[in-house]
Structure formats: C-alpha cells, structure tokens
XYZ file of N, CA and C in Angstrom:
726
model
N 0.847 -1.198 0.000
C 0.000 0.000 0.000
C 0.879 1.243 0.000
N 0.493 2.239 -0.812
C 1.239 3.484 -0.857
C 1.136 4.176 0.505
N 2.260 4.632 1.016
C 2.327 5.054 2.410
C 1.426 6.247 2.721
N 1.215 7.164 1.762
C 0.359 8.317 2.011
C -1.124 7.957 1.974
N -1.426 6.706 1.623
C -2.805 6.244 1.621
C -2.982 5.080 2.593
N -2.144 5.041 3.611
C -2.089 3.882 4.501
C -2.574 4.229 5.903
N -2.607 3.219 6.739
C -2.976 3.401 8.153
C -2.061 4.384 8.865
N -0.818 4.479 8.391
C 0.157 5.310 9.081
C -0.275 6.777 9.129
N -1.043 7.210 8.165
C -1.528 8.591 8.161
C -3.034 8.692 8.404
N -3.741 7.575 8.367
C -5.201 7.610 8.499
C -5.706 7.197 9.882
N -4.959 6.361 10.591
C -5.413 5.837 11.881
C -4.679 6.550 13.023
N -5.425 7.180 13.930
C -4.784 7.753 15.101
C -4.026 6.654 15.852
N -2.874 7.023 16.420
C -1.977 6.041 17.030
C -1.887 6.297 18.532
N -2.306 5.309 19.314
C -2.333 5.437 20.774
C -0.949 5.164 21.355
N -0.397 6.166 22.029
C 0.956 6.111 22.577
C 1.049 5.117 23.732
N 1.809 4.051 23.535
C 1.964 2.981 24.522
C 0.614 2.344 24.869
N -0.260 2.302 23.870
C -1.597 1.785 24.070
C -2.533 2.848 24.615
N -3.805 2.502 24.733
C -4.790 3.431 25.272
C -4.803 3.260 26.791
N -3.829 3.906 27.438
C -3.586 3.631 28.846
C -4.237 4.656 29.762
N -4.458 4.220 30.991
C -4.968 5.082 32.053
C -4.512 4.493 33.381
N -5.074 4.936 34.491
C -4.630 4.443 35.803
C -4.895 2.961 35.993
N -5.937 2.464 35.370
C -6.296 1.053 35.517
C -5.518 0.156 34.558
N -5.233 0.697 33.375
C -4.530 -0.062 32.346
C -3.259 0.707 31.975
N -2.134 0.389 32.587
C -0.927 1.227 32.445
C -0.280 1.132 31.062
N 0.620 2.058 30.834
C 1.333 2.122 29.560
C 2.021 0.806 29.218
N 2.025 0.486 27.938
C 2.701 -0.717 27.432
C 2.245 -1.995 28.138
N 0.970 -2.039 28.513
C 0.415 -3.245 29.127
C -0.549 -3.920 28.161
N -0.777 -5.195 28.375
C -1.746 -5.909 27.548
C -3.129 -5.283 27.683
N -3.436 -4.753 28.862
C -4.723 -4.095 29.056
C -4.865 -2.835 28.228
N -3.819 -2.022 28.175
C -3.846 -0.794 27.369
C -3.945 -1.119 25.884
N -3.292 -2.182 25.468
C -3.364 -2.579 24.058
C -4.754 -3.114 23.717
N -5.364 -3.870 24.628
C -6.720 -4.382 24.400
C -7.714 -3.220 24.280
N -7.545 -2.178 25.096
C -8.425 -0.999 25.015
C -8.274 -0.295 23.664
N -7.043 -0.177 23.185
C -6.825 0.451 21.883
C -7.500 -0.356 20.776
N -7.388 -1.666 20.858
C -8.043 -2.528 19.873
C -9.546 -2.314 19.904
N -10.118 -2.280 21.093
C -11.564 -2.104 21.239
C -12.035 -0.792 20.628
N -11.199 0.252 20.714
C -11.576 1.568 20.195
C -11.123 1.771 18.749
N -10.396 0.809 18.195
C -9.978 0.888 16.799
C -8.777 1.771 16.533
N -7.967 2.013 17.553
C -6.770 2.831 17.373
C -5.563 1.962 17.022
N -4.692 2.466 16.173
C -3.379 1.850 16.001
C -2.606 1.989 17.311
N -1.612 1.149 17.499
C -0.871 1.080 18.768
C 0.595 1.425 18.544
N 1.101 2.356 19.351
C 2.537 2.594 19.434
C 3.048 1.898 20.685
N 4.207 1.268 20.575
C 4.812 0.595 21.727
C 6.328 0.625 21.612
N 6.998 0.276 22.712
C 8.460 0.315 22.777
C 8.992 -1.090 23.029
N 10.106 -1.424 22.385
C 10.714 -2.729 22.644
C 12.170 -2.581 23.061
N 12.543 -3.461 23.989
C 13.909 -3.604 24.463
C 14.226 -5.078 24.555
N 15.504 -5.382 24.741
C 15.923 -6.776 24.900
C 16.473 -6.980 26.303
N 16.099 -8.094 26.915
C 16.575 -8.398 28.261
C 17.712 -9.409 28.195
N 18.221 -9.807 29.337
C 19.498 -10.530 29.398
C 19.486 -11.874 28.685
N 18.339 -12.543 28.642
C 18.283 -13.851 27.983
C 17.889 -13.758 26.513
N 17.830 -12.519 25.988
C 17.532 -12.322 24.576
C 16.072 -12.074 24.257
N 15.187 -12.208 25.233
C 13.764 -11.979 25.009
C 13.510 -10.509 24.691
N 12.659 -10.263 23.708
C 12.253 -8.896 23.376
C 11.006 -8.563 24.187
N 11.109 -7.521 25.020
C 9.989 -7.127 25.880
C 9.460 -5.766 25.459
N 8.220 -5.504 25.849
C 7.576 -4.224 25.556
C 7.646 -3.371 26.816
N 8.568 -2.410 26.797
C 8.838 -1.581 27.979
C 9.610 -0.367 27.508
N 9.262 0.815 28.024
C 9.886 2.035 27.530
C 11.242 2.338 28.151
N 11.349 2.277 29.471
C 12.513 2.813 30.176
C 13.657 1.809 30.263
N 14.865 2.340 30.319
C 16.016 1.476 30.607
C 16.039 1.081 32.074
N 15.469 1.931 32.942
C 15.360 1.656 34.374
C 13.960 1.136 34.697
N 13.885 0.280 35.698
C 12.601 -0.300 36.094
C 11.814 0.591 37.057
N 12.471 1.552 37.680
C 11.915 2.240 38.838
C 10.611 2.976 38.563
N 10.536 3.781 37.514
C 9.365 4.634 37.301
C 8.083 3.824 37.156
N 8.134 2.739 36.412
C 6.915 1.995 36.081
C 6.649 0.847 37.047
N 7.695 0.205 37.538
C 7.478 -0.958 38.408
C 7.668 -0.649 39.886
N 8.334 0.480 40.196
C 8.599 0.807 41.593
C 9.739 0.011 42.196
N 10.466 -0.740 41.375
C 11.583 -1.544 41.863
C 12.881 -1.063 41.231
N 13.977 -1.236 41.960
C 15.278 -0.854 41.445
C 15.748 -1.846 40.388
N 16.690 -1.383 39.568
C 17.290 -2.274 38.590
C 17.110 -1.769 37.177
N 17.712 -2.507 36.259
C 17.680 -2.146 34.846
C 16.973 -3.226 34.037
N 16.210 -2.777 33.060
C 15.421 -3.693 32.237
C 16.302 -4.746 31.577
N 17.462 -4.352 31.107
C 18.317 -5.270 30.360
C 18.816 -6.444 31.203
N 18.739 -6.330 32.534
C 19.241 -7.403 33.396
C 18.176 -8.446 33.736
N 16.947 -8.235 33.313
C 15.877 -9.180 33.610
C 16.005 -10.462 32.788
N 15.322 -11.510 33.249
C 15.131 -12.723 32.451
C 13.634 -12.892 32.225
N 13.288 -13.702 31.261
C 11.876 -13.926 30.951
C 11.128 -14.473 32.161
N 11.779 -15.337 32.928
C 11.134 -15.944 34.098
C 10.792 -14.917 35.172
N 11.474 -13.771 35.152
C 11.260 -12.746 36.173
C 10.187 -11.727 35.807
N 9.706 -11.723 34.582
C 8.867 -10.629 34.104
C 7.604 -10.442 34.937
N 6.972 -11.524 35.317
C 5.716 -11.401 36.067
C 5.937 -11.037 37.523
N 7.191 -10.888 37.933
C 7.490 -10.372 39.267
C 7.510 -8.846 39.271
N 7.419 -8.250 38.090
C 7.480 -6.799 37.950
C 6.158 -6.303 37.388
N 5.279 -5.869 38.278
C 3.979 -5.378 37.839
C 4.065 -3.893 37.515
N 3.141 -3.433 36.686
C 3.195 -2.092 36.124
C 2.287 -1.130 36.893
N 2.879 -0.096 37.457
C 2.148 1.008 38.100
C 1.156 0.523 39.150
N 1.536 -0.524 39.882
C 0.701 -1.005 40.969
C -0.524 -1.785 40.546
N -0.590 -2.208 39.294
C -1.723 -2.988 38.802
C -1.350 -4.463 38.747
N -2.259 -5.275 38.223
C -2.003 -6.707 38.069
C -1.212 -7.029 36.808
N -1.028 -6.034 35.932
C -0.348 -6.272 34.659
C 1.168 -6.297 34.850
N 1.825 -7.231 34.181
C 3.284 -7.308 34.256
C 3.900 -6.971 32.895
N 5.201 -6.912 32.855
C 5.912 -6.562 31.627
C 5.634 -7.632 30.580
N 5.047 -7.271 29.432
C 4.770 -8.276 28.408
C 5.945 -8.451 27.448
N 5.997 -9.600 26.838
C 6.943 -9.815 25.749
C 6.313 -9.334 24.449
N 7.143 -9.041 23.467
C 6.615 -8.664 22.154
C 5.807 -9.814 21.565
N 6.237 -11.030 21.798
C 5.507 -12.192 21.308
C 4.087 -12.221 21.866
N 3.928 -11.928 23.144
C 2.598 -11.893 23.751
C 1.732 -10.791 23.141
N 2.334 -9.638 22.906
C 1.583 -8.521 22.341
C 1.125 -8.836 20.925
N 1.994 -9.408 20.128
C 1.620 -9.760 18.758
C 0.480 -10.773 18.742
N 0.518 -11.713 19.670
C -0.551 -12.711 19.758
C -1.875 -12.044 20.148
N -1.818 -11.055 21.038
C -3.020 -10.349 21.454
C -3.594 -9.508 20.312
N -2.750 -8.725 19.668
C -3.219 -7.812 18.623
C -3.685 -8.596 17.398
N -2.863 -9.530 16.950
C -3.233 -10.477 15.888
C -3.839 -9.786 14.664
N -3.231 -8.661 14.285
C -3.673 -7.987 13.067
C -4.941 -7.168 13.193
N -5.508 -7.052 14.383
C -6.771 -6.326 14.535
C -6.608 -4.824 14.306
N -5.461 -4.286 14.710
C -5.111 -2.890 14.441
C -3.624 -2.859 14.096
N -3.159 -1.807 13.407
C -1.734 -1.707 13.103
C -0.899 -1.408 14.350
N 0.397 -1.711 14.250
C 1.327 -1.491 15.364
C 2.525 -0.671 14.870
N 2.879 0.344 15.638
C 4.077 1.144 15.390
C 5.062 0.837 16.509
N 6.176 0.233 16.162
C 7.117 -0.307 17.139
C 8.359 0.580 17.219
N 8.549 1.192 18.389
C 9.766 1.968 18.607
C 10.848 1.069 19.183
N 11.966 1.012 18.519
C 13.073 0.165 18.951
C 14.023 1.004 19.790
N 14.134 0.631 21.066
C 14.947 1.368 22.028
C 16.290 0.663 22.151
N 17.261 1.139 21.416
C 18.569 0.484 21.404
C 19.669 1.491 21.662
N 20.279 1.389 22.853
C 21.431 2.229 23.171
C 22.733 1.421 23.117
N 22.630 0.149 22.684
C 23.796 -0.737 22.650
C 24.213 -1.018 21.210
N 24.972 -2.067 21.022
C 25.446 -2.439 19.698
C 24.273 -2.757 18.783
N 24.355 -2.268 17.567
C 23.292 -2.473 16.591
C 23.321 -3.908 16.056
N 22.148 -4.492 15.936
C 22.023 -5.790 15.276
C 21.288 -6.833 16.092
N 21.625 -6.952 17.356
C 21.033 -8.026 18.158
C 19.549 -7.785 18.412
N 19.187 -6.621 18.931
C 17.786 -6.311 19.181
C 17.009 -6.230 17.870
N 17.601 -5.615 16.870
C 16.917 -5.462 15.591
C 16.588 -6.834 14.987
N 17.557 -7.726 15.006
C 17.336 -9.060 14.445
C 16.293 -9.829 15.239
N 16.393 -9.774 16.561
C 15.434 -10.495 17.401
C 14.018 -9.966 17.197
N 13.884 -8.656 17.034
C 12.571 -8.060 16.784
C 12.023 -8.503 15.437
N 12.857 -8.455 14.427
C 12.385 -8.829 13.087
C 12.055 -10.314 12.994
N 12.764 -11.139 13.732
C 12.439 -12.567 13.734
C 11.007 -12.799 14.214
N 10.544 -11.973 15.149
C 9.172 -12.090 15.629
C 8.171 -11.477 14.663
N 8.605 -10.486 13.913
C 7.703 -9.751 13.035
C 7.576 -10.336 11.639
N 8.581 -11.034 11.164
C 8.611 -11.375 9.739
C 7.479 -12.292 9.297
N 6.923 -13.062 10.220
C 5.786 -13.922 9.878
C 4.465 -13.400 10.452
N 4.520 -12.218 11.037
C 3.306 -11.612 11.592
C 2.419 -11.139 10.447
N 1.130 -11.420 10.535
C 0.214 -11.148 9.423
C -0.388 -9.749 9.468
N -0.278 -9.072 10.590
C -0.873 -7.745 10.698
C 0.016 -6.651 10.125
N -0.528 -5.441 10.055
C 0.220 -4.290 9.564
C 1.079 -3.710 10.683
N 2.285 -3.305 10.328
C 3.173 -2.707 11.320
C 4.235 -1.864 10.631
N 4.875 -1.025 11.422
C 6.049 -0.268 10.990
C 6.952 -0.143 12.208
N 8.216 0.210 11.952
C 9.144 0.421 13.062
C 9.646 1.858 13.020
N 10.087 2.347 14.181
C 10.706 3.657 14.253
C 11.766 3.645 15.336
N 12.676 4.607 15.251
C 13.738 4.691 16.245
C 14.390 6.066 16.178
N 14.932 6.505 17.319
C 15.784 7.692 17.328
C 17.150 7.377 16.724
N 17.535 6.117 16.747
C 18.870 5.708 16.311
C 18.887 5.459 14.802
N 19.558 6.302 14.022
C 19.588 6.112 12.574
C 20.190 4.769 12.170
N 21.059 4.218 12.999
C 21.722 2.963 12.626
C 20.811 1.752 12.841
N 19.824 1.903 13.723
C 18.769 0.883 13.807
C 17.990 0.843 12.497
N 17.642 2.011 11.969
C 16.924 2.066 10.700
C 17.793 1.546 9.565
N 19.077 1.824 9.637
C 19.980 1.308 8.609
C 19.991 -0.213 8.609
N 19.932 -0.836 9.807
C 19.880 -2.298 9.881
C 18.662 -2.822 9.131
N 17.509 -2.205 9.351
C 16.292 -2.644 8.652
C 16.381 -2.353 7.158
N 16.992 -1.246 6.794
C 17.165 -0.932 5.376
C 17.946 -2.033 4.672
N 18.956 -2.566 5.336
C 19.810 -3.587 4.736
C 19.222 -4.991 4.836
N 18.552 -5.286 5.938
C 18.139 -6.659 6.230
C 16.649 -6.927 6.070
N 15.844 -5.867 6.120
C 14.389 -6.027 5.967
C 13.835 -4.786 5.274
N 14.242 -4.540 4.034
C 13.880 -3.295 3.356
C 12.389 -3.143 3.099
N 11.638 -4.233 3.211
C 10.192 -4.173 3.009
C 9.461 -3.559 4.194
N 10.125 -3.444 5.343
C 9.499 -2.903 6.554
C 9.577 -1.380 6.534
N 8.432 -0.731 6.681
C 8.439 0.725 6.784
C 9.181 1.161 8.034
N 10.033 2.154 7.880
C 10.854 2.622 8.998
C 10.747 4.143 9.122
N 10.666 4.596 10.370
C 10.504 6.013 10.631
C 11.621 6.558 11.501
N 12.069 7.763 11.154
C 13.101 8.431 11.945
C 12.455 9.306 13.004
N 12.669 8.963 14.262
C 12.208 9.773 15.381
C 13.191 10.916 15.629
N 12.644 12.078 15.987
C 13.537 13.187 16.291
C 12.821 14.229 17.134
N 13.620 15.145 17.681
C 13.117 16.264 18.466
C 14.247 17.277 18.593
N 14.055 18.281 19.443
C 15.134 19.227 19.709
C 16.062 18.723 20.813
N 15.669 17.652 21.489
C 16.508 16.978 22.495
C 16.945 17.913 23.619
N 16.080 18.846 24.010
C 16.412 19.726 25.121
C 16.483 18.926 26.417
N 17.555 19.119 27.158
C 17.735 18.425 28.423
C 18.306 17.032 28.308
N 18.506 16.548 27.089
C 19.072 15.209 26.904
C 20.588 15.249 27.079
N 21.141 14.153 27.590
C 22.582 14.057 27.819
C 23.285 13.631 26.531
N 23.375 14.583 25.602
C 23.993 14.322 24.306
C 25.052 15.377 24.035
N 26.074 14.993 23.299
C 27.069 15.973 22.876
C 26.426 16.945 21.897
N 27.043 18.112 21.751
C 26.501 19.108 20.825
C 26.408 18.546 19.415
N 27.445 17.845 18.980
C 27.472 17.321 17.611
C 26.360 16.297 17.404
N 26.192 15.394 18.369
C 25.149 14.369 18.223
C 23.764 15.004 18.251
N 23.546 15.946 19.162
C 22.257 16.625 19.236
C 21.960 17.358 17.934
N 22.959 18.037 17.394
C 22.794 18.791 16.148
C 22.433 17.851 14.998
N 23.155 16.746 14.875
C 22.924 15.806 13.777
C 21.554 15.139 13.875
N 21.150 14.768 15.094
C 19.862 14.100 15.264
C 18.698 15.071 15.107
N 18.851 16.278 15.630
C 17.808 17.294 15.523
C 17.521 17.633 14.065
N 18.574 17.791 13.287
C 18.431 18.147 11.873
C 18.255 16.920 10.977
N 18.355 15.716 11.573
C 18.216 14.454 10.827
C 19.204 14.395 9.663
N 20.460 14.687 9.981
C 21.481 14.772 8.942
C 21.873 13.415 8.365
N 21.518 12.333 9.069
C 21.872 11.007 8.584
C 20.741 10.348 7.792
N 19.668 11.082 7.551
C 18.521 10.493 6.865
C 18.848 9.994 5.459
N 19.586 10.795 4.709
C 19.768 10.467 3.295
C 20.784 9.359 3.058
N 21.823 9.289 3.880
C 22.884 8.312 3.622
C 22.848 7.104 4.546
N 22.182 7.225 5.699
C 22.207 6.128 6.674
C 20.828 5.512 6.858
N 19.889 6.263 7.423
C 18.609 5.654 7.811
C 17.613 5.536 6.666
N 17.624 6.491 5.735
C 16.710 6.479 4.575
C 15.278 6.141 4.990
N 14.674 6.933 5.873
C 13.355 6.582 6.405
C 12.240 6.724 5.382
N 11.152 5.998 5.657
C 9.926 6.128 4.861
C 9.018 7.211 5.432
N 9.219 7.558 6.712
C 8.428 8.611 7.340
C 9.237 9.234 8.471
N 8.792 10.419 8.915
C 9.412 11.152 10.008
C 8.437 11.178 11.183
N 8.962 11.044 12.390
C 8.144 11.134 13.603
C 8.829 12.142 14.518
N 8.229 13.341 14.642
C 8.911 14.451 15.306
C 8.107 14.943 16.511
N 8.834 15.406 17.524
C 8.238 15.924 18.750
C 7.241 17.041 18.413
N 5.985 16.858 18.838
C 4.937 17.834 18.542
C 5.273 19.219 19.074
N 5.997 19.287 20.191
C 6.343 20.576 20.785
C 7.256 21.390 19.888
N 7.934 20.716 18.974
C 8.912 21.373 18.107
C 8.408 21.581 16.681
N 7.114 21.453 16.487
C 6.521 21.659 15.159
C 5.737 22.962 15.137
N 5.798 23.685 13.993
C 6.537 23.358 12.772
C 8.001 23.762 12.892
N 8.841 23.213 12.004
C 10.235 23.648 11.919
C 10.775 23.353 10.531
N 11.869 23.998 10.206
C 12.436 23.859 8.869
C 13.103 22.511 8.633
N 13.447 21.815 9.723
C 14.127 20.523 9.568
C 13.199 19.489 8.925
N 11.962 19.451 9.352
C 11.022 18.494 8.757
C 10.582 18.945 7.368
N 10.585 20.246 7.120
C 10.189 20.745 5.808
C 11.137 20.262 4.719
N 12.376 19.957 5.100
C 13.341 19.434 4.125
C 12.942 18.047 3.628
N 12.066 17.382 4.380
C 11.638 16.030 4.015
C 10.129 16.000 3.770
N 9.640 17.016 3.074
C 8.193 17.173 2.902
C 7.567 16.080 2.033
N 8.389 15.305 1.333
C 7.857 14.197 0.538
C 7.564 12.964 1.387
N 7.948 13.020 2.680
C 7.708 11.902 3.582
C 6.558 12.240 4.534
N 5.730 11.251 4.895
C 4.706 11.500 5.916
C 5.343 11.954 7.228
N 4.640 12.831 7.934
C 5.127 13.364 9.199
C 4.138 13.017 10.314
N 4.624 12.302 11.333
C 3.845 12.035 12.532
C 4.306 12.988 13.631
N 3.364 13.420 14.463
C 3.690 14.277 15.610
C 3.504 13.474 16.890
N 4.527 13.486 17.760
C 4.449 12.788 19.041
C 4.823 13.765 20.164
N 4.442 13.528 21.374
C 3.235 12.847 21.761
C 2.211 13.922 22.059
N 1.083 13.897 21.390
C 0.042 14.911 21.547
C -0.830 14.515 22.734
N -1.008 15.443 23.684
C -1.636 15.090 24.965
C -2.923 15.853 25.276
N -3.454 16.590 24.312
C -4.718 17.289 24.548
C -5.348 17.638 23.206
N -6.659 17.891 23.241
C -7.362 18.314 22.035
C -6.827 19.654 21.539
N -6.488 20.539 22.471
C -5.938 21.834 22.081
C -4.626 21.678 21.335
N -3.748 20.820 21.845
C -2.473 20.589 21.175
C -2.691 19.920 19.829
N -3.642 19.019 19.766
C -3.964 18.356 18.496
C -4.389 19.379 17.442
N -5.290 20.272 17.806
C -5.770 21.266 16.841
C -4.661 22.209 16.401
N -3.696 22.452 17.284
C -2.553 23.290 16.884
C -1.648 22.585 15.904
N -1.332 21.315 16.187
C -0.284 20.624 15.445
C -0.786 19.934 14.180
N -2.080 19.655 14.101
C -2.597 18.888 12.967
C -2.386 19.620 11.643
N -2.227 20.925 11.710
C -1.979 21.717 10.490
C -0.621 21.431 9.881
N 0.282 20.861 10.689
C 1.661 20.701 10.249
C 2.071 19.239 10.033
N 1.195 18.295 10.341
C 1.587 16.887 10.262
C 0.510 16.067 9.562
N 0.835 14.819 9.279
C -0.098 13.920 8.605
C -0.859 13.025 9.575
N -0.326 12.840 10.772
C -1.002 12.033 11.784
C -0.360 12.316 13.134
N -1.039 11.823 14.194
C -0.521 12.049 15.541
C -0.401 10.747 16.312
N 0.528 10.749 17.250
C 0.633 9.728 18.290
C 0.158 10.422 19.564
N -0.886 9.896 20.206
C -1.566 10.630 21.266
C -1.645 9.827 22.556
N -1.876 10.544 23.661
C -2.181 9.912 24.941
C -2.938 10.887 25.837
N -3.629 10.352 26.855
C -4.348 11.106 27.881
C -5.600 11.805 27.388
N -5.974 11.614 26.138
C -7.232 12.112 25.602
C -7.514 11.317 24.328
N -8.711 11.475 23.762
C -9.011 10.833 22.496
C -9.324 11.927 21.477
N -8.558 12.004 20.395
C -8.675 13.120 19.457
C -10.006 13.142 18.711
N -10.499 14.360 18.483
C -11.731 14.572 17.720
C -11.444 15.561 16.610
N -11.903 15.243 15.422
C -11.657 16.114 14.270
C -12.408 17.425 14.457
C-alpha cells in the first residue's frame, strides 16, 4: 500500500496503548483498550538478558514498576514479578503482544537500542517477519533504521527526532539528530516522527515528501494546533476529535 494512503496517516496512534490508571502504559490491558476503540498502537521494545524482546519504555525499572534495577538485566522468568504502576499487569513480551493484537489494528514499534546495533533489531524482526498484521518500526537511532534498510527493506521505517532539550547528548550528536542529517545516507526513512512541541520547523520541511507524525500529543488543544503541520498524531491522555 502506498504510504500516504495507509494506516500510518489515516489511523490515530495510541501512545503505549490506550492507557490510564487502571490499564498502564505498554500493558496488555492498554493494548486491548486500543483494539476495542480501533486505534493503532505505538509501543516500545527492548531486549533483556536472555535475549527476550519485551515491551517496555525505560532502561530503568523504577518509574513503572517501583523496583530498582535495569530492564536489560531481567530474564523472561522474572517478568511477572514486575507489575506495572501497581496494577495486576506485568511486563509483556513482544511475542505476547503480537498474539493479542493479531492484526486487529496496526502497530508502530519503537526500537529502544542504546547498545550495539544488530542483536535487538534481528530479534525483533524474527518475531515480526511472519506476523500477518500491519506494522512499521521507528527509532531515534539512525543505525537501527539502517539495519532494517539492509536486512528487511520491506518494513516501513521512521526516523524519530526532536530538539533533544535536556538530553545528555554531545553538541554534535544533538545537532545531527535534531536536523536528521543522517537520513539520506544512513537511515533512509519512509516517514518522520517528530516531537509535537517542536513543530513546525524547517528541519522536517526538508523532508516534505515523507509523511510526518507528531508525538506525543496530549490534549485536544495541542492536536488542533499541530494537525496543520503533520499527517497524523501519536496521542495519549485524551481521544482526538476532528
């Protein structure tokens, strides 16, 4: 399907699922709610110590589970010992999420890789390559997208970016990522996913032939402001109305 006529620009995308206090972010419950409401799902994947790909945003466990430690040190057997935001839901594997969604709505998968490129990307694609539903991947890391460009060119890939204010990055890295200077020679994305707070800007205008997603839109007011500048939104804490 041509990307400008696809779900990527037509279906609102629920950030980490349609979550609330009862159904926390990146939980099977939040994903089930998004399915029920017909929203596409955005989620985050990381790899833990035994190679399992899990759906979890942070490198640290503390914010979401209330326990000390790092996500990468977990094993699959330990996942249900870490419940999310005081609920009954535990950290799901990507395999579990794919089985739940089962093509009912599209999935936008953010690959969170701060380590060597290849291991997480390959493990993620091994789970996705036989999946029958619609999906795309995105990442802040241009070299993650380069891996997919070389090894799975049929998968739509999106370059995530922002102004990176407050991030612990060198000036050169912040400058290159903010301006997406590696897009043409390294990541070659099919779409751009840019921080809604930083739209509009001239950096995304340089790639006007690519669909533009705005993340993360958190109110109807913000949606009405940003929708003029993008093709679709990734949203949370409200449900967008045209």
